[in-house]
PDB file of C-alpha atoms in Angstrom:
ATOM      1  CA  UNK A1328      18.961 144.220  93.615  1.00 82.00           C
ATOM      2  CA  UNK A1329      21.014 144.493  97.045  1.00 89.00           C
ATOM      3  CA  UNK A1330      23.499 147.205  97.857  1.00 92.00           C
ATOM      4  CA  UNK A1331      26.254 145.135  96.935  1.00 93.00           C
ATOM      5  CA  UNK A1332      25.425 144.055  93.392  1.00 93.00           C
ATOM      6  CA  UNK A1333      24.332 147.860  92.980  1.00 93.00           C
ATOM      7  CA  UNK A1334      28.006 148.949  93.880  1.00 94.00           C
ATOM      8  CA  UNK A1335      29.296 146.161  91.606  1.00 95.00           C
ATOM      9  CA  UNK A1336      27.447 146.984  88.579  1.00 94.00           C
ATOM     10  CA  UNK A1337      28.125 150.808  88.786  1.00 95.00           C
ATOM     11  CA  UNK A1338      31.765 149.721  89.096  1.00 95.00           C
ATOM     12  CA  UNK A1339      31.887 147.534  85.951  1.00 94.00           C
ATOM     13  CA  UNK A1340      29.651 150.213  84.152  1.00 93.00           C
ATOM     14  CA  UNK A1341      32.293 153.264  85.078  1.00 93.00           C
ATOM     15  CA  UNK A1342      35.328 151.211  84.506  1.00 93.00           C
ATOM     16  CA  UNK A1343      34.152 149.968  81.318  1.00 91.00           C
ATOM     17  CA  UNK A1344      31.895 152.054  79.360  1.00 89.00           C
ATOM     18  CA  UNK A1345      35.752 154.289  77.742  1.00 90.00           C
ATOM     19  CA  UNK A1346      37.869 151.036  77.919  1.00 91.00           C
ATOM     20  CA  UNK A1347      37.738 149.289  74.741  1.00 92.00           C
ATOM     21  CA  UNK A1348      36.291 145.723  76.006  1.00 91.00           C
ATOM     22  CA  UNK A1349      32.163 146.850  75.837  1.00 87.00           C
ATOM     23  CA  UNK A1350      30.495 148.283  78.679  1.00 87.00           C
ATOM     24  CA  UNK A1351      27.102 146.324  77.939  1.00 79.00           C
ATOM     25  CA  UNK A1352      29.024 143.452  77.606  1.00 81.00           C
ATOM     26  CA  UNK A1353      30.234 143.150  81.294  1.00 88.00           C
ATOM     27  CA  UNK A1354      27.577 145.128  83.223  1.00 87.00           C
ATOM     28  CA  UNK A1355      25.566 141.872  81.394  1.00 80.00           C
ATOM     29  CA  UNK A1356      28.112 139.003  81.991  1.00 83.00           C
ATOM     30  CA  UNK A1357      28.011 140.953  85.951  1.00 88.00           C
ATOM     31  CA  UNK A1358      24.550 140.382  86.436  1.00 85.00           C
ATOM     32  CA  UNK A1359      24.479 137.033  85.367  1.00 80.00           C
ATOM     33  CA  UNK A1360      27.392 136.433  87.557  1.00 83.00           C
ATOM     34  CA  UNK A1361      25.362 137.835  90.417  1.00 87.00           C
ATOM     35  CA  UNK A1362      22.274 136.097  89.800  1.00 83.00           C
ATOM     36  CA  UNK A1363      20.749 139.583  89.323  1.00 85.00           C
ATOM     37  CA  UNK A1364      16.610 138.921  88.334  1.00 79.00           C
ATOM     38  CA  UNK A1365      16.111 140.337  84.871  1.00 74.00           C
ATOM     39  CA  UNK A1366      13.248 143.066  86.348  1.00 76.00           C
ATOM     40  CA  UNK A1367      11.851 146.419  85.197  1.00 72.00           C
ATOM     41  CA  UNK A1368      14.169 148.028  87.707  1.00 79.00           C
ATOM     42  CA  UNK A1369      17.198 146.244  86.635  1.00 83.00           C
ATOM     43  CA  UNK A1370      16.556 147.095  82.826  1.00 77.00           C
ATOM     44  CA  UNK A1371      15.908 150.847  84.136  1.00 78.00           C
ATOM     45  CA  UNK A1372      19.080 151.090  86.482  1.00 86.00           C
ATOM     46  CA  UNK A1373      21.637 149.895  83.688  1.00 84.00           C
ATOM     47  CA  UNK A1374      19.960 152.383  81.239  1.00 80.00           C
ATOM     48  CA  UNK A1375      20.342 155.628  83.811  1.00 84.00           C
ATOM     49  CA  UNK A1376      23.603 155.275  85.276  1.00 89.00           C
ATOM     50  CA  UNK A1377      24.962 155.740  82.261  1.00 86.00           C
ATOM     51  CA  UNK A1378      24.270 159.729  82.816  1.00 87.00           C
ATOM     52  CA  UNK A1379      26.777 159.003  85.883  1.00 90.00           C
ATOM     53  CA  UNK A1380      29.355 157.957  83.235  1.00 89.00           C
ATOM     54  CA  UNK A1381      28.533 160.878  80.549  1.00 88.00           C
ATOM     55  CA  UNK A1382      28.534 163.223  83.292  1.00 92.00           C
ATOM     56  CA  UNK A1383      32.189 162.086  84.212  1.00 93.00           C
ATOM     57  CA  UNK A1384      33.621 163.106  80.707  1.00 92.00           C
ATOM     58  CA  UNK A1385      31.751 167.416  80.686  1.00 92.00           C
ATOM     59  CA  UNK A1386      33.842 166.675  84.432  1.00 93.00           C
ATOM     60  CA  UNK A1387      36.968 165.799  83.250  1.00 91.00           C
ATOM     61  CA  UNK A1388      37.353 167.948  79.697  1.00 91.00           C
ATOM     62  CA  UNK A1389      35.279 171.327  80.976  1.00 91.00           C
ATOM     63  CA  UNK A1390      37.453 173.322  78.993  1.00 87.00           C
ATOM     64  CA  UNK A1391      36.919 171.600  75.898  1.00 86.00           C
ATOM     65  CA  UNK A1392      32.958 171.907  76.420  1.00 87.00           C
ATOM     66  CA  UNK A1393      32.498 175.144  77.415  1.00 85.00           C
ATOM     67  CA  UNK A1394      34.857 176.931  75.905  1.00 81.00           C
ATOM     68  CA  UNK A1395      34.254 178.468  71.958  1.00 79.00           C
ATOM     69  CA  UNK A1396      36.950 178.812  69.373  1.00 74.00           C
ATOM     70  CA  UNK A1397      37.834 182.550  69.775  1.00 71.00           C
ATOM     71  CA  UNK A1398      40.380 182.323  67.752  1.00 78.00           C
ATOM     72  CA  UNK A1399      40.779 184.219  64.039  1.00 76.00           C
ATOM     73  CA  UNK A1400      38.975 182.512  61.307  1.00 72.00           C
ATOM     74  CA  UNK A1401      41.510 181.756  58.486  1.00 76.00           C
ATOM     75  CA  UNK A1402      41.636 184.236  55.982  1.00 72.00           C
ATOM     76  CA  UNK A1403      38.612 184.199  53.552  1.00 72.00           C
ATOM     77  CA  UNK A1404      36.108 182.587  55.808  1.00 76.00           C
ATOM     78  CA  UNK A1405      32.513 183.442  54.755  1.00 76.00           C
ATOM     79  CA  UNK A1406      30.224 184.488  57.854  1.00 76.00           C
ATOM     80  CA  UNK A1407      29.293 180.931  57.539  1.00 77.00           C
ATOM     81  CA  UNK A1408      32.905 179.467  57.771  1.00 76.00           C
ATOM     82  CA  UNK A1409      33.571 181.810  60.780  1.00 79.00           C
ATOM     83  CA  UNK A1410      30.106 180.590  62.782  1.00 78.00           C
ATOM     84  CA  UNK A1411      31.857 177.313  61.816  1.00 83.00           C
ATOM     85  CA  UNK A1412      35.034 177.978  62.871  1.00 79.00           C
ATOM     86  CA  UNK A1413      33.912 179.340  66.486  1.00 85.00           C
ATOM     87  CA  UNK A1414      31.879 176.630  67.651  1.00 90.00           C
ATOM     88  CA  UNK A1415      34.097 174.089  65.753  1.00 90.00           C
ATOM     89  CA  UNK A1416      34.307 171.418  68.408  1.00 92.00           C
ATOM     90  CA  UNK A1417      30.354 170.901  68.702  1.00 93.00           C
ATOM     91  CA  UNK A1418      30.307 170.871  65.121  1.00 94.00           C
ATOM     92  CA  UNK A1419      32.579 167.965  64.652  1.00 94.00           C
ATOM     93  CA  UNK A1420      30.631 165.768  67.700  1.00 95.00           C
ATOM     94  CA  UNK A1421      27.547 166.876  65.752  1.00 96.00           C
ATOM     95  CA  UNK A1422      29.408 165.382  62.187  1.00 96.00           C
ATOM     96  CA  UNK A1423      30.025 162.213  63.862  1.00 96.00           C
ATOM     97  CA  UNK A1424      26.879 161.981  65.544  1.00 96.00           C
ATOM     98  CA  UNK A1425      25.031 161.882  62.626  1.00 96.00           C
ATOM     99  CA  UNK A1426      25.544 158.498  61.261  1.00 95.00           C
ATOM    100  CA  UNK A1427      25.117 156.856  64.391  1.00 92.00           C
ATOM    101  CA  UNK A1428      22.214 158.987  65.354  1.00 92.00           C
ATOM    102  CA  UNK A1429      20.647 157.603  61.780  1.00 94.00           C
ATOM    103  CA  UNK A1430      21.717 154.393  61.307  1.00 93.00           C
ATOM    104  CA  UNK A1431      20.541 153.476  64.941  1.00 88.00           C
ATOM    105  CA  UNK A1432      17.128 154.908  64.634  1.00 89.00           C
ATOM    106  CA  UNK A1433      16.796 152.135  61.872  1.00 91.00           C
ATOM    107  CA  UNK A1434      18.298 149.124  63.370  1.00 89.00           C
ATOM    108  CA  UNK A1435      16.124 149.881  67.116  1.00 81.00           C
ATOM    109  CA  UNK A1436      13.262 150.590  64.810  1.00 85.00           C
ATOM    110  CA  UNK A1437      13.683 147.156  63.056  1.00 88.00           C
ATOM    111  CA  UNK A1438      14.169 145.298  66.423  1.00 84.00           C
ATOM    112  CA  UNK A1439      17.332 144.386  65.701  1.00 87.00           C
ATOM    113  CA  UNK A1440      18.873 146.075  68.980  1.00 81.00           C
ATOM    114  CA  UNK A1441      16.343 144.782  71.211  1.00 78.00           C
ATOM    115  CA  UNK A1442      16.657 140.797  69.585  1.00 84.00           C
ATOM    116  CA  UNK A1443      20.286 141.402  69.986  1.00 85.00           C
ATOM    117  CA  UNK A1444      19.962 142.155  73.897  1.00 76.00           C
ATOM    118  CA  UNK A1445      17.749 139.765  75.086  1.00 79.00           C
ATOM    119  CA  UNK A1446      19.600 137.918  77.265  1.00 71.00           C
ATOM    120  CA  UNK A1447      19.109 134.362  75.787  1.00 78.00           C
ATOM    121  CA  UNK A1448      20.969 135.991  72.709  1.00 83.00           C
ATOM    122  CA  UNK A1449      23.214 138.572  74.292  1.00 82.00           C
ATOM    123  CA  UNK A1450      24.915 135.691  76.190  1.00 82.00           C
ATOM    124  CA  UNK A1451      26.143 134.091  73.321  1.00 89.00           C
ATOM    125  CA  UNK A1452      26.808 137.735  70.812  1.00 91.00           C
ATOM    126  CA  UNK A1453      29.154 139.121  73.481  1.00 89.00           C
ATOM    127  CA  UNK A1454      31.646 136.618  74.171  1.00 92.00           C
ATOM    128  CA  UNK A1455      31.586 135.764  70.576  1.00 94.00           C
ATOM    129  CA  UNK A1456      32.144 139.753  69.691  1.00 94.00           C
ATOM    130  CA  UNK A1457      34.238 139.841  72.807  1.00 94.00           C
ATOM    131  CA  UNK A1458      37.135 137.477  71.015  1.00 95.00           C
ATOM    132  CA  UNK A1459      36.601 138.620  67.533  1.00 95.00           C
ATOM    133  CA  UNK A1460      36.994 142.490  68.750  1.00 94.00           C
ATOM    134  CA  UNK A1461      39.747 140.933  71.214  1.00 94.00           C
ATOM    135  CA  UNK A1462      41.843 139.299  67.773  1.00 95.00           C
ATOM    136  CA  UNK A1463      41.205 142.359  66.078  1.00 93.00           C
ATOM    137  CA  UNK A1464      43.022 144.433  68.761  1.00 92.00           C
ATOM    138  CA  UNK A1465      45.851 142.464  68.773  1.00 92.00           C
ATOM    139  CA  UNK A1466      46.956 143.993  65.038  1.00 90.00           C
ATOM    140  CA  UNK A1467      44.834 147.075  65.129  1.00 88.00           C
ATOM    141  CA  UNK A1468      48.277 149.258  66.598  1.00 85.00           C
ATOM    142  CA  UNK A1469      50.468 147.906  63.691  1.00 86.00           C
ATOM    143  CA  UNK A1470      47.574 148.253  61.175  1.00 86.00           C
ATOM    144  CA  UNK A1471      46.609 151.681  62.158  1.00 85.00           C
ATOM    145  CA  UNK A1472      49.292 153.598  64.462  1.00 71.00           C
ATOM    146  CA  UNK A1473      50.741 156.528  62.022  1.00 73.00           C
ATOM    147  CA  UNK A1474      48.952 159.387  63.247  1.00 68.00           C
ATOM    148  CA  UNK A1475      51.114 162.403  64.457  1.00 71.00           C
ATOM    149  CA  UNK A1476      50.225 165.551  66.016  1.00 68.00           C
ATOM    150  CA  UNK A1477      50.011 167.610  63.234  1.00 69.00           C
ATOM    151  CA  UNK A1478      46.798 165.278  62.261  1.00 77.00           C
ATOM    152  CA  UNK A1479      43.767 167.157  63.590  1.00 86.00           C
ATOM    153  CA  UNK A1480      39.618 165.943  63.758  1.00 90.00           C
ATOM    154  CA  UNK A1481      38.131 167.282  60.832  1.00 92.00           C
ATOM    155  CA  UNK A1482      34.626 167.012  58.913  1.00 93.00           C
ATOM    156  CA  UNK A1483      35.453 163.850  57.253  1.00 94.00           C
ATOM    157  CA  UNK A1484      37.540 162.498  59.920  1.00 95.00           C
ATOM    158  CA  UNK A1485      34.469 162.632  61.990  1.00 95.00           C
ATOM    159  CA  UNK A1486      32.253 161.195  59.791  1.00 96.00           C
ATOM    160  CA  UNK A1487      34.225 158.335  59.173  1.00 96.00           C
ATOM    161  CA  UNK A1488      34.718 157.883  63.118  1.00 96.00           C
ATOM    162  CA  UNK A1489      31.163 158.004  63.137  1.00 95.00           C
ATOM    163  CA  UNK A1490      30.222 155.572  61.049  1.00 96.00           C
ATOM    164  CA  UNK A1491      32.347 153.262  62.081  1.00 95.00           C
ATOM    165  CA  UNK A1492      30.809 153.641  65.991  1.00 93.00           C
ATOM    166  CA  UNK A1493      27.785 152.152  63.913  1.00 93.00           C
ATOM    167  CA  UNK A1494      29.538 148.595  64.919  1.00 93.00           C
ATOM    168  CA  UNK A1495      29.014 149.114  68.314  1.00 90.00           C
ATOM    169  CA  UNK A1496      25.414 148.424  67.884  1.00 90.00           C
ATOM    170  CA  UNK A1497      26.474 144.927  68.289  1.00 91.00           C
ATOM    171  CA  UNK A1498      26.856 143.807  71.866  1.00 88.00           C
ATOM    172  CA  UNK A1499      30.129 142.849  72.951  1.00 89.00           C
ATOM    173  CA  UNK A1500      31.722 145.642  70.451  1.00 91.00           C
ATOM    174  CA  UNK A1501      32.756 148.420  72.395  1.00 90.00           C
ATOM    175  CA  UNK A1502      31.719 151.896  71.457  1.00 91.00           C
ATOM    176  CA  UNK A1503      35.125 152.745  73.007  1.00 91.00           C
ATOM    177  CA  UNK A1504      37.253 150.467  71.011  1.00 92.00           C
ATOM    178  CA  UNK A1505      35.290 151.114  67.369  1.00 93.00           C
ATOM    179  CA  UNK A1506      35.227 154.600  67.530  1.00 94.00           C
ATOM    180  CA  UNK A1507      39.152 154.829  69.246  1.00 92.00           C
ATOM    181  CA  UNK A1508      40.418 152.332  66.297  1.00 91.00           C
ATOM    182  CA  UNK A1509      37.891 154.503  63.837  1.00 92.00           C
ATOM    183  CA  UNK A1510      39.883 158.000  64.886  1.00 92.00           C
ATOM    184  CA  UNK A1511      43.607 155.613  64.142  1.00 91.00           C
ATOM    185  CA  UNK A1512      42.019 155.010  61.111  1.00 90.00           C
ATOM    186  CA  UNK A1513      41.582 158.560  59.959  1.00 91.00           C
ATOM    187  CA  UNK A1514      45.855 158.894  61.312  1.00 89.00           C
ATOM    188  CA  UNK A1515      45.139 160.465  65.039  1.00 91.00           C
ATOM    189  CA  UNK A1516      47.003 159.681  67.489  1.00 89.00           C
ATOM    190  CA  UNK A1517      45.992 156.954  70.205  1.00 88.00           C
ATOM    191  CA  UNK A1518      45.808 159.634  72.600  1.00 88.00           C
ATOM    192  CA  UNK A1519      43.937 162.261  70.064  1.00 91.00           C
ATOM    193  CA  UNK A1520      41.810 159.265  68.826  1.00 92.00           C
ATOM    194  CA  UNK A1521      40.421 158.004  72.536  1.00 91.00           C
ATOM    195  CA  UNK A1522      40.081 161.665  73.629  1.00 92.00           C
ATOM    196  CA  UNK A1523      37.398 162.142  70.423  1.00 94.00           C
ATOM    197  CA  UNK A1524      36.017 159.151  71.802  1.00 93.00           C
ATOM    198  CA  UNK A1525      35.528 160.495  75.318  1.00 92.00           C
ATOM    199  CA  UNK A1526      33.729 163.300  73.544  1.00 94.00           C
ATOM    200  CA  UNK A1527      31.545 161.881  71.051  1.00 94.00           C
ATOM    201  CA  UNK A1528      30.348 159.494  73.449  1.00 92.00           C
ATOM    202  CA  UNK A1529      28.729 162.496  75.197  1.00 92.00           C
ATOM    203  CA  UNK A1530      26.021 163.133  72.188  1.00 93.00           C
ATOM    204  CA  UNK A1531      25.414 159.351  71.361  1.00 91.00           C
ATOM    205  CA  UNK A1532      25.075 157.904  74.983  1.00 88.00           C
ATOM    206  CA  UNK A1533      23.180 160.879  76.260  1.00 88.00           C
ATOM    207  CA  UNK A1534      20.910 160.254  73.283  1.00 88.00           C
ATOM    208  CA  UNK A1535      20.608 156.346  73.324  1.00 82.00           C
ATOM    209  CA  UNK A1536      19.954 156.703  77.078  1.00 81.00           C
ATOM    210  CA  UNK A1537      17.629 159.459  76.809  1.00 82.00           C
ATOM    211  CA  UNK A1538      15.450 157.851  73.991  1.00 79.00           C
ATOM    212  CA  UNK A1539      15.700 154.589  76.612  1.00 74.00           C
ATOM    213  CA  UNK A1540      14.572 156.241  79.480  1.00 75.00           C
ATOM    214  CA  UNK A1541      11.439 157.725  77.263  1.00 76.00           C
ATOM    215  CA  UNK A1542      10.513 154.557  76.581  1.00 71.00           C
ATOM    216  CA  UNK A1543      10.430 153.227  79.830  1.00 67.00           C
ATOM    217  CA  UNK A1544       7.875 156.184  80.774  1.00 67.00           C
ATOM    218  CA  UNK A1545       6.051 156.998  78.057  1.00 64.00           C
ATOM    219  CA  UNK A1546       6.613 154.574  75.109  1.00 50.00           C
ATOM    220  CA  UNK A1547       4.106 152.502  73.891  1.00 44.00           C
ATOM    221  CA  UNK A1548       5.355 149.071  75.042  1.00 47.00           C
ATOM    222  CA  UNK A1549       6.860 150.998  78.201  1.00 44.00           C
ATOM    223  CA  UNK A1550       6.974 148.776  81.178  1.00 47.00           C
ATOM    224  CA  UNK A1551       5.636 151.317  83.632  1.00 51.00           C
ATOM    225  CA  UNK A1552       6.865 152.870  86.848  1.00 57.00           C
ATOM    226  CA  UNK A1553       6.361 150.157  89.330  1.00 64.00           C
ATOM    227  CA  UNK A1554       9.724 150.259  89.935  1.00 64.00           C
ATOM    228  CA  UNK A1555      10.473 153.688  91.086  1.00 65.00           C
ATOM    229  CA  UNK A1556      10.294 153.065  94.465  1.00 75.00           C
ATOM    230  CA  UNK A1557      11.899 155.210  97.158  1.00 79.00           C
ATOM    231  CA  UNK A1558      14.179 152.151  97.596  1.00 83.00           C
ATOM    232  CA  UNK A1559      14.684 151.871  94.202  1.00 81.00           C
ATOM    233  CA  UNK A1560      15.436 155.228  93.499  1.00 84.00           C
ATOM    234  CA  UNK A1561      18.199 155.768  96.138  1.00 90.00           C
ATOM    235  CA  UNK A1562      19.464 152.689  94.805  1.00 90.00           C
ATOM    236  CA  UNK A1563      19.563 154.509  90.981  1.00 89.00           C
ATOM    237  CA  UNK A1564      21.175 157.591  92.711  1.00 91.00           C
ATOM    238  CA  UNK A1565      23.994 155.493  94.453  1.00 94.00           C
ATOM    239  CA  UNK A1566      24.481 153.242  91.067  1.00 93.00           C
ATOM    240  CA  UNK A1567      24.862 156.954  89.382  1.00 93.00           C
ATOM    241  CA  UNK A1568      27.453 158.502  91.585  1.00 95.00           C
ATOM    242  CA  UNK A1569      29.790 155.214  91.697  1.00 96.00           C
ATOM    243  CA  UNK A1570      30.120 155.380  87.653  1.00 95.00           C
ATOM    244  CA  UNK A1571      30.614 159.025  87.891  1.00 95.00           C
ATOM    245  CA  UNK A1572      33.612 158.376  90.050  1.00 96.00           C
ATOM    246  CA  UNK A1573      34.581 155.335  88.795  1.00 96.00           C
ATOM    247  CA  UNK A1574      34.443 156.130  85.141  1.00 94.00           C
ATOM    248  CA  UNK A1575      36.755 159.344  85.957  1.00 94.00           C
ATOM    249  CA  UNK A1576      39.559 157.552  87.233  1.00 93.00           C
ATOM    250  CA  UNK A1577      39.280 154.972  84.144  1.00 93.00           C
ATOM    251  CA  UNK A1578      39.436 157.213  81.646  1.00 92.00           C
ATOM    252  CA  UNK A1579      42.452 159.420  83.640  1.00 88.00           C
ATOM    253  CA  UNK A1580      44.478 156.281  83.378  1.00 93.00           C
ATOM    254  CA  UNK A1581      43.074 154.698  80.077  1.00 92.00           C
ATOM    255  CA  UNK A1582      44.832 157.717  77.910  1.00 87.00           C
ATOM    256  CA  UNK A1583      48.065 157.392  79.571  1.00 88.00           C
ATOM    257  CA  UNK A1584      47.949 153.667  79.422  1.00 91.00           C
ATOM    258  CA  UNK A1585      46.699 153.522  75.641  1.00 88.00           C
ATOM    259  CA  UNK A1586      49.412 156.512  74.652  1.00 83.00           C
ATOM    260  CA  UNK A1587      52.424 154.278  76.220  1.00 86.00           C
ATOM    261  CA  UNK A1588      51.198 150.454  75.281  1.00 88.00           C
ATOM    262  CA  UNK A1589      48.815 150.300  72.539  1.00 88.00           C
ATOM    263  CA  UNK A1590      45.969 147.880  72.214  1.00 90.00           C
ATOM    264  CA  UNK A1591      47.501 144.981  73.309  1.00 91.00           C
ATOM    265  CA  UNK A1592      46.684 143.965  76.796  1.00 93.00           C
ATOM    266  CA  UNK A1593      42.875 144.827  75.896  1.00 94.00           C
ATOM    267  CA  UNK A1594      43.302 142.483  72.924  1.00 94.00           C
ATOM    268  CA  UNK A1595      44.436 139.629  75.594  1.00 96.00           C
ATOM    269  CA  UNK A1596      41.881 140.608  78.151  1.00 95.00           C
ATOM    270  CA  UNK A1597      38.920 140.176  75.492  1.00 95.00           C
ATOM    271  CA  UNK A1598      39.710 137.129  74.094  1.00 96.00           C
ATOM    272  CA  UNK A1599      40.611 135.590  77.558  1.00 95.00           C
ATOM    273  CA  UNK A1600      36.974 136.602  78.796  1.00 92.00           C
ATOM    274  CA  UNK A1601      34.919 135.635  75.733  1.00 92.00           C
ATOM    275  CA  UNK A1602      36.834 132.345  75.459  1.00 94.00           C
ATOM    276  CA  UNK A1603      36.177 131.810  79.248  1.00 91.00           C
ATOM    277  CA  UNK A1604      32.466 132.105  79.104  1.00 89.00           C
ATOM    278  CA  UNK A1605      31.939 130.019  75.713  1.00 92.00           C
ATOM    279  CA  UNK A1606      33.772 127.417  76.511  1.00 92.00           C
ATOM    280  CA  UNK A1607      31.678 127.762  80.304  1.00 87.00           C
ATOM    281  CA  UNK A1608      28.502 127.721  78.549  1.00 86.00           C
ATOM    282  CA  UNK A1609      29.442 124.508  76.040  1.00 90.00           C
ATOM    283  CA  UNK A1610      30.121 122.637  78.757  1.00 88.00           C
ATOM    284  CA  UNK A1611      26.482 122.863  79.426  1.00 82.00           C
ATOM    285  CA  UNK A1612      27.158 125.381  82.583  1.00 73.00           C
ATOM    286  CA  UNK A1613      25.127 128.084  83.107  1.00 70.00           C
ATOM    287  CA  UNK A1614      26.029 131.750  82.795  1.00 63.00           C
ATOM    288  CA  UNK A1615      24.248 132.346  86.784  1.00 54.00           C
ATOM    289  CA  UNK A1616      27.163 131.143  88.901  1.00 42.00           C
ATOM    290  CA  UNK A1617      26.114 132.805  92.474  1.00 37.00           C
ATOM    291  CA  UNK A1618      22.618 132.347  93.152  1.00 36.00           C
TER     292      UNK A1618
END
């Protein structure tokens, strides 16, 4: 990889990875684009600066992470209730967490998640998820826009949010989108719905990428460390930093942009760029346009 298609990825994976139009998706479509070689150190880099885009969101909501609940309990809480009660928000991330954490231990056991991102396949799954999820947006405020303030995350608000970021398994999805139009679902707010998403994002990427980046080192079919090259490695710190940056500015202006116009636009967007690249590929071009 050069500088440039470094700088280019890490853009696409920090604008992307909270906008509702699949981070995976693009940072693939992007390195086909750039004629980027499918290597070790390509499969490594768009694993680990993800951490650049996690990092972005403890950045942006510090308060919400590091702060407890210190708040009285309501009246009648058991000790239990009141442990509950003061570490409330990590409970609720760990609520949702749970059926993605489960369900996606399965499917990557199975091979599912691996079939579904070699690139042969992946080129075809994420346009074609890219204008179903796009179709879906395009109704998804009407369908699911009644939320008000007053709603607040709660245990099964979570858990339903949760398993309904199970979809994004599926390349093309958009953890953003699933678990934004799962929170709408459960009557938040956009605004309340995306910021849950910003936050439970935290638990599942860090863990996805974490269980990734054991496998590259230490798993049985890991592909070794050939890669990590001093080169390499300034390359991985540079790719990290732009997402970080990157992916704070997105999501500053996604919430304001989401609270004010909906789903729409996305909607548009997806189906424009999944219809673009099938009807590209049926036309018997192929996907590597800048050798």
């Amino acid at each position: 990889m050069t500088l440039l298609q470094t700088i280019i990825i890490s853009i696409v994976e920090g604008l992307t990875e909270f906008l509702p139009v699949s981070s995976t998706g693009h940072m693939l479509i992007a390195e086909n684009l750039l004629g980027v070689e499918n290597s070790d150190f390509v499969r490594a880099f768009t694993i680990i600066i993800q951490f650049g885009a996690i990092l972005s969101v403890v950045v942006l909501y510090w308060n919400k992470f590091f702060r407890l609940d210190h708040s009285p309990a309501p009246a009648g809480s058991n000790g239990w209730q009141k442990f509950i009660h003061k570490w409330r928000f990590y409970w609720l991330l760990l609520v949702a967490f749970i059926p993605t954490g489960v369900v996606g231990l399965v499917v990557k056991k199975s091979g599912m998640i691996d079939f579904m991102l070699t690139p042969s396949n992946a080129i075809w799954i994420v346009p074609i998820m890219l204008v179903v999820g796009g179709i879906f947006m395009l109704f998804c405020d009407k369908l699911f826009n009644k939320g008000t303030e007053q709603d607040k995350v709660t245990e099964k608000r979570a858990f339903w949010i949760g398993v309904i970021q199970c979809l994004s398994m599926i390349p093309g999805t958009s953890r953003s989108m699933s678990t934004i139009v799962g929170g709408m679902s459960q009557r938040l707010t956009r605004r309340s719905a995306a910021e849950f998403s910003f936050f439970l994002a935290v638990p599942t990427m860090a863990a996805a990428t974490g269980l990734d980046v054991l496998e590259l080192f230490v798993g049985s079919d890991a592909v070794g460390t050939s890669w990590a090259t001093s080169e390499n490695l300034v390359m991985l710190l540079i790719g990290c930093v732009v997402a970080f940056f990157v992916a704070l500015l997105a999501m500053k202006w996604f919430v304001g942009f989401l609270s004010k116009y909906g789903f729409k636009s996305f909607g548009w967007y997806r189906i424009a760029v999944g219809a673009f690249i099938l009807i590209w590929m049926l036309t018997g071009h192929s996907m590597v346009m800048f050798e």
